[in-house]
Amino acid sequence: MSALTIVLTGACGGIGKALAVAFSSAGHNLVLIGRNAEALAALRDGLPRPRSHRYLVADLSSAADIIELCADIADGPAIDVLVNNAGVSNFGLLSDTDDATMEQLLQLNMLAPMRLCRELMPLLLKSQNATVINIGSGFGSIGFAGFAVYSASKFGLRGFTEAMQREYANEQIAIHYLAPRAVKTSMNSDKVVAMNTDLGNAADDPEVVASAAIALLQQRKSSNRYLGWPERFFVRLNALFPSIVSSALKKQLGTILRYAKSS
Ligand SMILES: NC(=O)c1ccc[n+]([C@@H]2O[C@H](COP(=O)([O-])OP(=O)(O)OC[C@H]3O[C@@H](n4cnc5c(N)ncnc54)[C@H](OP(=O)(O)O)[C@@H]3O)[C@@H](O)[C@H]2O)c1
């Protein structure tokens, strides 16, 4: 595959860095997006072929920043791929979640990918290899206690991706939904890590997500990819027989609430 130009949000985060390393090692050129110019510069300088990559600063929870960012991207070299990876999580009871937290989370996890897709689609569609990868979550298919707002945001992102796959079915663009299970990054607080250990939930290294994203770049047909076993099985089971999954999760509720209440 020839070198692609990939716009990557959340580039300085745990999964973002692994994606940046994998993409640049595969010979692709990056437009790294984040909020901290110094961290972005350090990331770029540590990648193979640093002069092939550039970075842009934007707060993706701001609609105005996204418009400005997309104008900057349009002023640069042609782009082939958008990876919507930036995201925040929130662990706790809904009753303890304030409006600002809900709004910030939905702005970043749902509205930013929608706005970026809308603004960048005309540029992407000029490429023979046009691709969007939306980084979802297993919680985008299985609503999980303690993660109500985060689950809702990823359900929304999954629904958006499915609608986009259908809306652009006649165009030469692959639109993928890539849903990791728990990943070892600082997104997960110590409490979440301890809860996952108690519940026996496995966590992947960020490189697992990066390998899956690299594989998706080769795929010209839109797809949904769920990482991890048995999580992938539970995603399917929840779609067909949600009451079975509800019964299984009810057995874990005491443990989940113990951590969620104290977070
Ligand atoms: N970790 C997991 O267990 C897990 C599991 C499933 C799915 N995911 C998904 O994977 C993606 C990456 O997560 P991660 O684990 O790598 O998290 P992370 O290490 O916390 O990184 C999150 C990234 O999001 C960026 N970000 C946060 N708020 C932003 C804002 N307002 N504007 C622009 N960028 C912002 C951060 O950028 P700055 O550098 O500017 O701070 C950071 O690079 C997320 O979509 C997450 O939902 C994660």
mmCIF file of C-alpha atoms and ligand atoms in Angstrom:
data_model
loop_
_atom_site.group_PDB
_atom_site.id
_atom_site.type_symbol
_atom_site.label_atom_id
_atom_site.label_comp_id
_atom_site.label_asym_id
_atom_site.label_seq_id
_atom_site.Cartn_x
_atom_site.Cartn_y
_atom_site.Cartn_z
ATOM 1 C CA MET A 1 0.000 0.000 0.000
ATOM 2 C CA SER A 2 1.331 3.488 -0.846
ATOM 3 C CA ALA A 3 1.911 6.013 1.923
ATOM 4 C CA LEU A 4 -1.317 7.487 3.281
ATOM 5 C CA THR A 5 -1.834 10.758 5.110
ATOM 6 C CA ILE A 6 -3.683 10.020 8.342
ATOM 7 C CA VAL A 7 -5.377 12.549 10.629
ATOM 8 C CA LEU A 8 -5.167 11.101 14.147
ATOM 9 C CA THR A 9 -7.012 12.630 17.113
ATOM 10 C CA GLY A 10 -5.982 11.914 20.696
ATOM 11 C CA ALA A 11 -2.490 11.290 19.333
ATOM 12 C CA CYS A 12 -0.691 11.794 22.660
ATOM 13 C CA GLY A 13 -2.886 9.386 24.636
ATOM 14 C CA GLY A 14 -2.139 5.748 25.385
ATOM 15 C CA ILE A 15 -3.829 4.268 22.310
ATOM 16 C CA GLY A 16 -3.041 7.365 20.218
ATOM 17 C CA LYS A 17 0.722 6.955 20.709
ATOM 18 C CA ALA A 18 0.558 3.266 19.769
ATOM 19 C CA LEU A 19 -1.444 4.187 16.653
ATOM 20 C CA ALA A 20 1.050 6.934 15.758
ATOM 21 C CA VAL A 21 4.013 4.544 16.094
ATOM 22 C CA ALA A 22 2.287 1.774 14.100
ATOM 23 C CA PHE A 23 1.117 4.100 11.312
ATOM 24 C CA SER A 24 4.445 5.898 10.953
ATOM 25 C CA SER A 25 6.384 2.606 11.120
ATOM 26 C CA ALA A 26 4.198 1.353 8.260
ATOM 27 C CA GLY A 27 5.354 4.343 6.188
ATOM 28 C CA HIS A 28 2.300 6.584 6.556
ATOM 29 C CA ASN A 29 2.352 10.343 7.160
ATOM 30 C CA LEU A 30 0.516 11.779 10.132
ATOM 31 C CA VAL A 31 -1.403 14.868 11.130
ATOM 32 C CA LEU A 32 -1.271 14.524 14.916
ATOM 33 C CA ILE A 33 -4.049 16.261 16.850
ATOM 34 C CA GLY A 34 -4.018 17.073 20.570
ATOM 35 C CA ARG A 35 -4.317 19.932 23.026
ATOM 36 C CA ASN A 36 -0.687 20.240 24.070
ATOM 37 C CA ALA A 37 1.799 21.536 21.480
ATOM 38 C CA GLU A 38 4.874 20.425 23.455
ATOM 39 C CA ALA A 39 3.594 16.880 23.876
ATOM 40 C CA LEU A 40 2.678 16.740 20.183
ATOM 41 C CA ALA A 41 6.112 18.004 19.109
ATOM 42 C CA ALA A 42 7.841 15.447 21.362
ATOM 43 C CA LEU A 43 5.656 12.673 19.938
ATOM 44 C CA ARG A 44 6.362 13.702 16.348
ATOM 45 C CA ASP A 45 10.112 14.001 16.971
ATOM 46 C CA GLY A 46 10.222 10.482 18.415
ATOM 47 C CA LEU A 47 8.464 8.879 15.415
ATOM 48 C CA PRO A 48 10.201 7.373 12.393
ATOM 49 C CA ARG A 49 10.600 10.052 9.653
ATOM 50 C CA PRO A 50 9.558 12.979 11.903
ATOM 51 C CA ARG A 51 9.659 15.456 9.017
ATOM 52 C CA SER A 52 6.835 13.554 7.274
ATOM 53 C CA HIS A 53 4.463 14.337 10.130
ATOM 54 C CA ARG A 54 2.901 17.518 11.388
ATOM 55 C CA TYR A 55 0.770 18.385 14.359
ATOM 56 C CA LEU A 56 -2.154 20.699 15.040
ATOM 57 C CA VAL A 57 -3.513 21.859 18.387
ATOM 58 C CA ALA A 58 -7.272 21.795 19.025
ATOM 59 C CA ASP A 59 -9.732 21.307 21.860
ATOM 60 C CA LEU A 60 -12.166 18.926 20.187
ATOM 61 C CA SER A 61 -14.888 19.667 22.720
ATOM 62 C CA SER A 62 -15.186 23.070 21.022
ATOM 63 C CA ALA A 63 -17.132 23.301 17.732
ATOM 64 C CA ALA A 64 -15.214 26.483 16.840
ATOM 65 C CA ASP A 65 -11.836 24.771 17.366
ATOM 66 C CA ILE A 66 -12.931 21.919 15.100
ATOM 67 C CA ILE A 67 -13.896 24.308 12.279
ATOM 68 C CA GLU A 68 -10.519 26.082 12.600
ATOM 69 C CA LEU A 69 -8.673 22.752 12.743
ATOM 70 C CA CYS A 70 -10.399 21.476 9.599
ATOM 71 C CA ALA A 71 -9.530 24.707 7.753
ATOM 72 C CA ASP A 72 -5.864 24.162 8.723
ATOM 73 C CA ILE A 73 -6.018 20.554 7.537
ATOM 74 C CA ALA A 74 -7.591 21.690 4.240
ATOM 75 C CA ASP A 75 -4.688 24.146 3.749
ATOM 76 C CA GLY A 76 -2.163 21.291 4.012
ATOM 77 C CA PRO A 77 -1.399 18.228 1.889
ATOM 78 C CA ALA A 78 -4.243 15.928 0.784
ATOM 79 C CA ILE A 79 -5.532 13.497 3.402
ATOM 80 C CA ASP A 80 -6.658 9.863 3.049
ATOM 81 C CA VAL A 81 -7.679 8.713 6.522
ATOM 82 C CA LEU A 82 -9.388 10.117 9.623
ATOM 83 C CA VAL A 83 -8.983 8.224 12.903
ATOM 84 C CA ASN A 84 -11.373 9.493 15.581
ATOM 85 C CA ASN A 85 -9.534 8.275 18.658
ATOM 86 C CA ALA A 86 -9.718 11.149 21.202
ATOM 87 C CA GLY A 87 -12.062 10.317 24.048
ATOM 88 C CA VAL A 88 -12.696 10.612 27.758
ATOM 89 C CA SER A 89 -14.271 8.184 30.181
ATOM 90 C CA ASN A 90 -16.252 8.661 33.362
ATOM 91 C CA PHE A 91 -16.658 6.004 36.031
ATOM 92 C CA GLY A 92 -19.227 6.517 38.789
ATOM 93 C CA LEU A 93 -22.902 6.517 39.561
ATOM 94 C CA LEU A 94 -25.210 8.567 37.357
ATOM 95 C CA SER A 95 -26.480 10.282 40.527
ATOM 96 C CA ASP A 96 -22.947 11.602 41.123
ATOM 97 C CA THR A 97 -22.417 12.815 37.533
ATOM 98 C CA ASP A 98 -22.850 16.551 36.977
ATOM 99 C CA ASP A 99 -23.978 18.331 33.812
ATOM 100 C CA ALA A 100 -20.519 19.629 32.925
ATOM 101 C CA THR A 101 -19.075 16.090 32.972
ATOM 102 C CA MET A 102 -21.919 14.736 30.816
ATOM 103 C CA GLU A 103 -21.657 17.568 28.315
ATOM 104 C CA GLN A 104 -17.862 17.427 28.013
ATOM 105 C CA LEU A 105 -17.960 13.671 27.493
ATOM 106 C CA LEU A 106 -20.674 13.777 24.835
ATOM 107 C CA GLN A 107 -19.025 16.722 23.057
ATOM 108 C CA LEU A 108 -15.742 14.847 22.753
ATOM 109 C CA ASN A 109 -16.816 11.219 22.296
ATOM 110 C CA MET A 110 -19.827 11.783 20.027
ATOM 111 C CA LEU A 111 -20.070 15.268 18.571
ATOM 112 C CA ALA A 112 -16.370 15.717 17.716
ATOM 113 C CA PRO A 113 -16.251 12.599 15.470
ATOM 114 C CA MET A 114 -19.495 13.729 13.810
ATOM 115 C CA ARG A 115 -18.181 17.241 13.197
ATOM 116 C CA LEU A 116 -14.801 15.998 11.954
ATOM 117 C CA CYS A 117 -16.465 13.523 9.561
ATOM 118 C CA ARG A 118 -18.746 16.245 8.203
ATOM 119 C CA GLU A 119 -15.988 18.806 7.717
ATOM 120 C CA LEU A 120 -13.307 16.437 6.374
ATOM 121 C CA MET A 121 -15.482 14.207 4.172
ATOM 122 C CA PRO A 122 -15.047 16.359 1.026
ATOM 123 C CA LEU A 123 -11.253 16.093 1.432
ATOM 124 C CA LEU A 124 -11.326 12.359 2.210
ATOM 125 C CA LEU A 125 -13.521 11.536 -0.781
ATOM 126 C CA LYS A 126 -10.808 12.832 -3.130
ATOM 127 C CA SER A 127 -8.597 9.898 -2.047
ATOM 128 C CA GLN A 128 -8.642 6.420 -3.659
ATOM 129 C CA ASN A 129 -8.014 5.073 -0.140
ATOM 130 C CA ALA A 130 -10.530 7.171 1.783
ATOM 131 C CA THR A 131 -11.008 5.656 5.246
ATOM 132 C CA VAL A 132 -12.565 6.637 8.571
ATOM 133 C CA ILE A 133 -11.825 4.625 11.712
ATOM 134 C CA ASN A 134 -13.978 5.481 14.726
ATOM 135 C CA ILE A 135 -12.548 4.110 17.962
ATOM 136 C CA GLY A 136 -15.505 2.824 19.957
ATOM 137 C CA SER A 137 -15.634 0.461 22.906
ATOM 138 C CA GLY A 138 -17.189 -2.801 24.025
ATOM 139 C CA PHE A 139 -19.354 -0.483 26.164
ATOM 140 C CA GLY A 140 -20.768 0.872 22.891
ATOM 141 C CA SER A 141 -22.629 -2.429 22.561
ATOM 142 C CA ILE A 142 -23.059 -3.480 26.188
ATOM 143 C CA GLY A 143 -24.398 -0.803 28.540
ATOM 144 C CA PHE A 144 -22.302 -1.186 31.701
ATOM 145 C CA ALA A 145 -23.221 -0.073 35.238
ATOM 146 C CA GLY A 146 -20.937 2.722 36.456
ATOM 147 C CA PHE A 147 -20.296 3.847 32.871
ATOM 148 C CA ALA A 148 -23.777 5.083 31.899
ATOM 149 C CA VAL A 149 -22.752 8.290 30.134
ATOM 150 C CA TYR A 150 -19.619 6.757 28.572
ATOM 151 C CA SER A 151 -21.673 3.774 27.331
ATOM 152 C CA ALA A 152 -24.251 6.163 25.856
ATOM 153 C CA SER A 153 -21.514 8.107 24.052
ATOM 154 C CA LYS A 154 -20.060 4.951 22.479
ATOM 155 C CA PHE A 155 -23.523 3.581 21.593
ATOM 156 C CA GLY A 156 -24.037 6.929 19.855
ATOM 157 C CA LEU A 157 -20.716 6.684 18.038
ATOM 158 C CA ARG A 158 -21.543 3.147 16.897
ATOM 159 C CA GLY A 159 -24.982 4.230 15.627
ATOM 160 C CA PHE A 160 -23.408 7.197 13.857
ATOM 161 C CA THR A 161 -20.819 4.931 12.228
ATOM 162 C CA GLU A 162 -23.491 2.483 11.030
ATOM 163 C CA ALA A 163 -25.559 5.309 9.539
ATOM 164 C CA MET A 164 -22.460 6.739 7.825
ATOM 165 C CA GLN A 165 -21.557 3.319 6.411
ATOM 166 C CA ARG A 166 -25.024 3.224 4.828
ATOM 167 C CA GLU A 167 -25.131 6.899 3.770
ATOM 168 C CA TYR A 168 -21.793 6.566 1.942
ATOM 169 C CA ALA A 169 -22.374 3.042 0.567
ATOM 170 C CA ASN A 170 -22.108 4.312 -3.028
ATOM 171 C CA GLU A 171 -18.827 6.159 -2.394
ATOM 172 C CA GLN A 172 -15.243 4.866 -2.427
ATOM 173 C CA ILE A 173 -14.787 5.162 1.318
ATOM 174 C CA ALA A 174 -14.352 2.523 4.024
ATOM 175 C CA ILE A 175 -15.881 3.517 7.358
ATOM 176 C CA HIS A 176 -14.881 1.295 10.274
ATOM 177 C CA TYR A 177 -15.974 1.014 13.901
ATOM 178 C CA LEU A 178 -13.136 -0.427 15.997
ATOM 179 C CA ALA A 179 -14.172 -1.389 19.530
ATOM 180 C CA PRO A 180 -11.438 -2.333 22.008
ATOM 181 C CA ARG A 181 -12.114 -4.005 25.348
ATOM 182 C CA ALA A 182 -10.264 -2.547 28.369
ATOM 183 C CA VAL A 183 -6.841 -1.212 27.359
ATOM 184 C CA LYS A 184 -3.879 -0.449 29.648
ATOM 185 C CA THR A 185 -3.835 3.350 29.438
ATOM 186 C CA SER A 186 -4.196 6.185 31.931
ATOM 187 C CA MET A 187 -7.843 6.577 30.847
ATOM 188 C CA ASN A 188 -8.601 3.873 33.416
ATOM 189 C CA SER A 189 -8.240 5.143 36.982
ATOM 190 C CA ASP A 190 -6.707 2.922 39.677
ATOM 191 C CA LYS A 191 -10.266 2.131 40.815
ATOM 192 C CA VAL A 192 -11.302 0.954 37.357
ATOM 193 C CA VAL A 193 -8.167 -1.190 37.075
ATOM 194 C CA ALA A 194 -8.828 -2.710 40.519
ATOM 195 C CA MET A 195 -12.481 -3.349 39.630
ATOM 196 C CA ASN A 196 -11.528 -5.018 36.338
ATOM 197 C CA THR A 197 -9.072 -7.247 38.216
ATOM 198 C CA ASP A 198 -11.796 -8.180 40.731
ATOM 199 C CA LEU A 199 -14.255 -8.922 37.939
ATOM 200 C CA GLY A 200 -11.703 -10.926 35.962
ATOM 201 C CA ASN A 201 -11.868 -8.542 32.991
ATOM 202 C CA ALA A 202 -8.724 -8.696 30.851
ATOM 203 C CA ALA A 203 -6.980 -5.569 29.551
ATOM 204 C CA ASP A 204 -5.003 -5.334 26.309
ATOM 205 C CA ASP A 205 -1.857 -3.394 25.515
ATOM 206 C CA PRO A 206 -2.504 -0.359 23.256
ATOM 207 C CA GLU A 207 -0.460 -2.088 20.522
ATOM 208 C CA VAL A 208 -3.308 -4.624 20.136
ATOM 209 C CA VAL A 209 -5.603 -1.785 19.060
ATOM 210 C CA ALA A 210 -2.891 -0.376 16.785
ATOM 211 C CA SER A 211 -2.441 -3.755 15.006
ATOM 212 C CA ALA A 212 -6.184 -3.970 14.421
ATOM 213 C CA ALA A 213 -6.200 -0.418 12.991
ATOM 214 C CA ILE A 214 -3.305 -1.251 10.656
ATOM 215 C CA ALA A 215 -5.276 -4.263 9.386
ATOM 216 C CA LEU A 216 -8.337 -2.047 8.795
ATOM 217 C CA LEU A 217 -6.296 0.285 6.570
ATOM 218 C CA GLN A 218 -5.915 -2.614 4.110
ATOM 219 C CA GLN A 219 -9.661 -3.236 4.033
ATOM 220 C CA ARG A 220 -11.667 -1.348 1.405
ATOM 221 C CA LYS A 221 -15.046 -2.539 2.736
ATOM 222 C CA SER A 222 -16.637 -0.841 5.781
ATOM 223 C CA SER A 223 -16.647 -3.036 8.885
ATOM 224 C CA ASN A 224 -17.198 -3.296 12.625
ATOM 225 C CA ARG A 225 -14.410 -4.922 14.611
ATOM 226 C CA TYR A 226 -14.662 -5.937 18.262
ATOM 227 C CA LEU A 227 -11.468 -6.852 20.099
ATOM 228 C CA GLY A 228 -10.986 -9.573 22.706
ATOM 229 C CA TRP A 229 -12.497 -12.890 23.633
ATOM 230 C CA PRO A 230 -15.004 -13.443 25.309
ATOM 231 C CA GLU A 231 -15.971 -9.733 24.979
ATOM 232 C CA ARG A 232 -16.679 -10.152 21.242
ATOM 233 C CA PHE A 233 -19.026 -13.038 22.052
ATOM 234 C CA PHE A 234 -20.870 -11.002 24.713
ATOM 235 C CA VAL A 235 -21.378 -8.163 22.214
ATOM 236 C CA ARG A 236 -23.221 -10.588 19.922
ATOM 237 C CA LEU A 237 -25.088 -12.243 22.802
ATOM 238 C CA ASN A 238 -26.234 -8.859 24.154
ATOM 239 C CA ALA A 239 -27.601 -7.924 20.710
ATOM 240 C CA LEU A 240 -29.619 -11.154 20.482
ATOM 241 C CA PHE A 241 -30.466 -12.009 24.105
ATOM 242 C CA PRO A 242 -29.839 -8.964 26.323
ATOM 243 C CA SER A 243 -31.612 -10.541 29.305
ATOM 244 C CA ILE A 244 -28.931 -13.261 29.506
ATOM 245 C CA VAL A 245 -26.199 -10.611 29.690
ATOM 246 C CA SER A 246 -28.264 -8.604 32.218
ATOM 247 C CA SER A 247 -28.470 -11.673 34.476
ATOM 248 C CA ALA A 248 -24.727 -12.258 34.247
ATOM 249 C CA LEU A 249 -23.953 -8.591 34.963
ATOM 250 C CA LYS A 250 -26.395 -8.513 37.903
ATOM 251 C CA LYS A 251 -24.145 -11.019 39.659
ATOM 252 C CA GLN A 252 -21.296 -8.503 39.321
ATOM 253 C CA LEU A 253 -23.342 -5.471 40.357
ATOM 254 C CA GLY A 254 -22.332 -5.560 44.036
ATOM 255 C CA THR A 255 -18.648 -5.368 43.077
ATOM 256 C CA ILE A 256 -19.242 -2.665 40.449
ATOM 257 C CA LEU A 257 -21.267 -0.497 42.847
ATOM 258 C CA ARG A 258 -18.640 -0.854 45.575
ATOM 259 C CA TYR A 259 -16.047 0.725 43.273
ATOM 260 C CA ALA A 260 -18.435 3.171 41.559
ATOM 261 C CA LYS A 261 -19.728 4.598 44.854
ATOM 262 C CA SER A 262 -16.274 5.299 46.188
ATOM 263 C CA SER A 263 -14.872 6.806 42.980
HETATM 264 N N1 LIG B 1 -8.369 2.672 27.622
HETATM 265 C C1 LIG B 1 -9.413 1.861 27.490
HETATM 266 O O1 LIG B 1 -9.661 0.979 28.351
HETATM 267 C C2 LIG B 1 -10.307 1.977 26.298
HETATM 268 C C3 LIG B 1 -11.171 0.922 26.009
HETATM 269 C C4 LIG B 1 -12.023 1.012 24.923
HETATM 270 C C5 LIG B 1 -12.003 2.155 24.147
HETATM 271 N N2 LIG B 1 -11.167 3.180 24.437
HETATM 272 C C6 LIG B 1 -11.205 4.379 23.586
HETATM 273 O O2 LIG B 1 -9.931 4.593 23.008
HETATM 274 C C7 LIG B 1 -9.742 5.991 22.761
HETATM 275 C C8 LIG B 1 -8.390 6.436 23.303
HETATM 276 O O3 LIG B 1 -8.376 6.200 24.702
HETATM 277 P P1 LIG B 1 -7.020 6.058 25.554
HETATM 278 O O4 LIG B 1 -7.173 4.875 26.410
HETATM 279 O O5 LIG B 1 -5.829 6.202 24.697
HETATM 280 O O6 LIG B 1 -7.184 7.343 26.496
HETATM 281 P P2 LIG B 1 -6.102 8.394 27.013
HETATM 282 O O7 LIG B 1 -4.779 7.769 27.154
HETATM 283 O O8 LIG B 1 -6.725 9.046 28.186
HETATM 284 O O9 LIG B 1 -6.042 9.441 25.792
HETATM 285 C C9 LIG B 1 -7.161 10.214 25.492
HETATM 286 C C10 LIG B 1 -6.787 11.209 24.406
HETATM 287 O O10 LIG B 1 -7.948 12.031 24.166
HETATM 288 C C11 LIG B 1 -7.495 13.364 24.038
HETATM 289 N N3 LIG B 1 -8.466 14.343 24.511
HETATM 290 C C12 LIG B 1 -9.116 14.359 25.710
HETATM 291 N N4 LIG B 1 -9.884 15.469 25.787
HETATM 292 C C13 LIG B 1 -9.692 16.152 24.614
HETATM 293 C C14 LIG B 1 -10.204 17.371 24.086
HETATM 294 N N5 LIG B 1 -11.085 18.117 24.773
HETATM 295 N N6 LIG B 1 -9.784 17.768 22.859
HETATM 296 C C15 LIG B 1 -8.887 17.032 22.155
HETATM 297 N N7 LIG B 1 -8.385 15.866 22.598
HETATM 298 C C16 LIG B 1 -8.778 15.443 23.805
HETATM 299 C C17 LIG B 1 -6.273 13.461 24.905
HETATM 300 O O11 LIG B 1 -5.499 14.482 24.305
HETATM 301 P P3 LIG B 1 -4.466 15.413 25.091
HETATM 302 O O12 LIG B 1 -3.147 14.891 24.686
HETATM 303 O O13 LIG B 1 -4.752 16.751 24.559
HETATM 304 O O14 LIG B 1 -4.749 15.268 26.568
HETATM 305 C C18 LIG B 1 -5.638 12.097 24.788
HETATM 306 O O15 LIG B 1 -4.696 12.088 23.738
HETATM 307 C C19 LIG B 1 -10.936 6.700 23.401
HETATM 308 O O16 LIG B 1 -11.886 7.008 22.424
HETATM 309 C C20 LIG B 1 -11.486 5.645 24.358
HETATM 310 O O17 LIG B 1 -12.868 5.811 24.601
HETATM 311 C C21 LIG B 1 -10.298 3.115 25.482
#
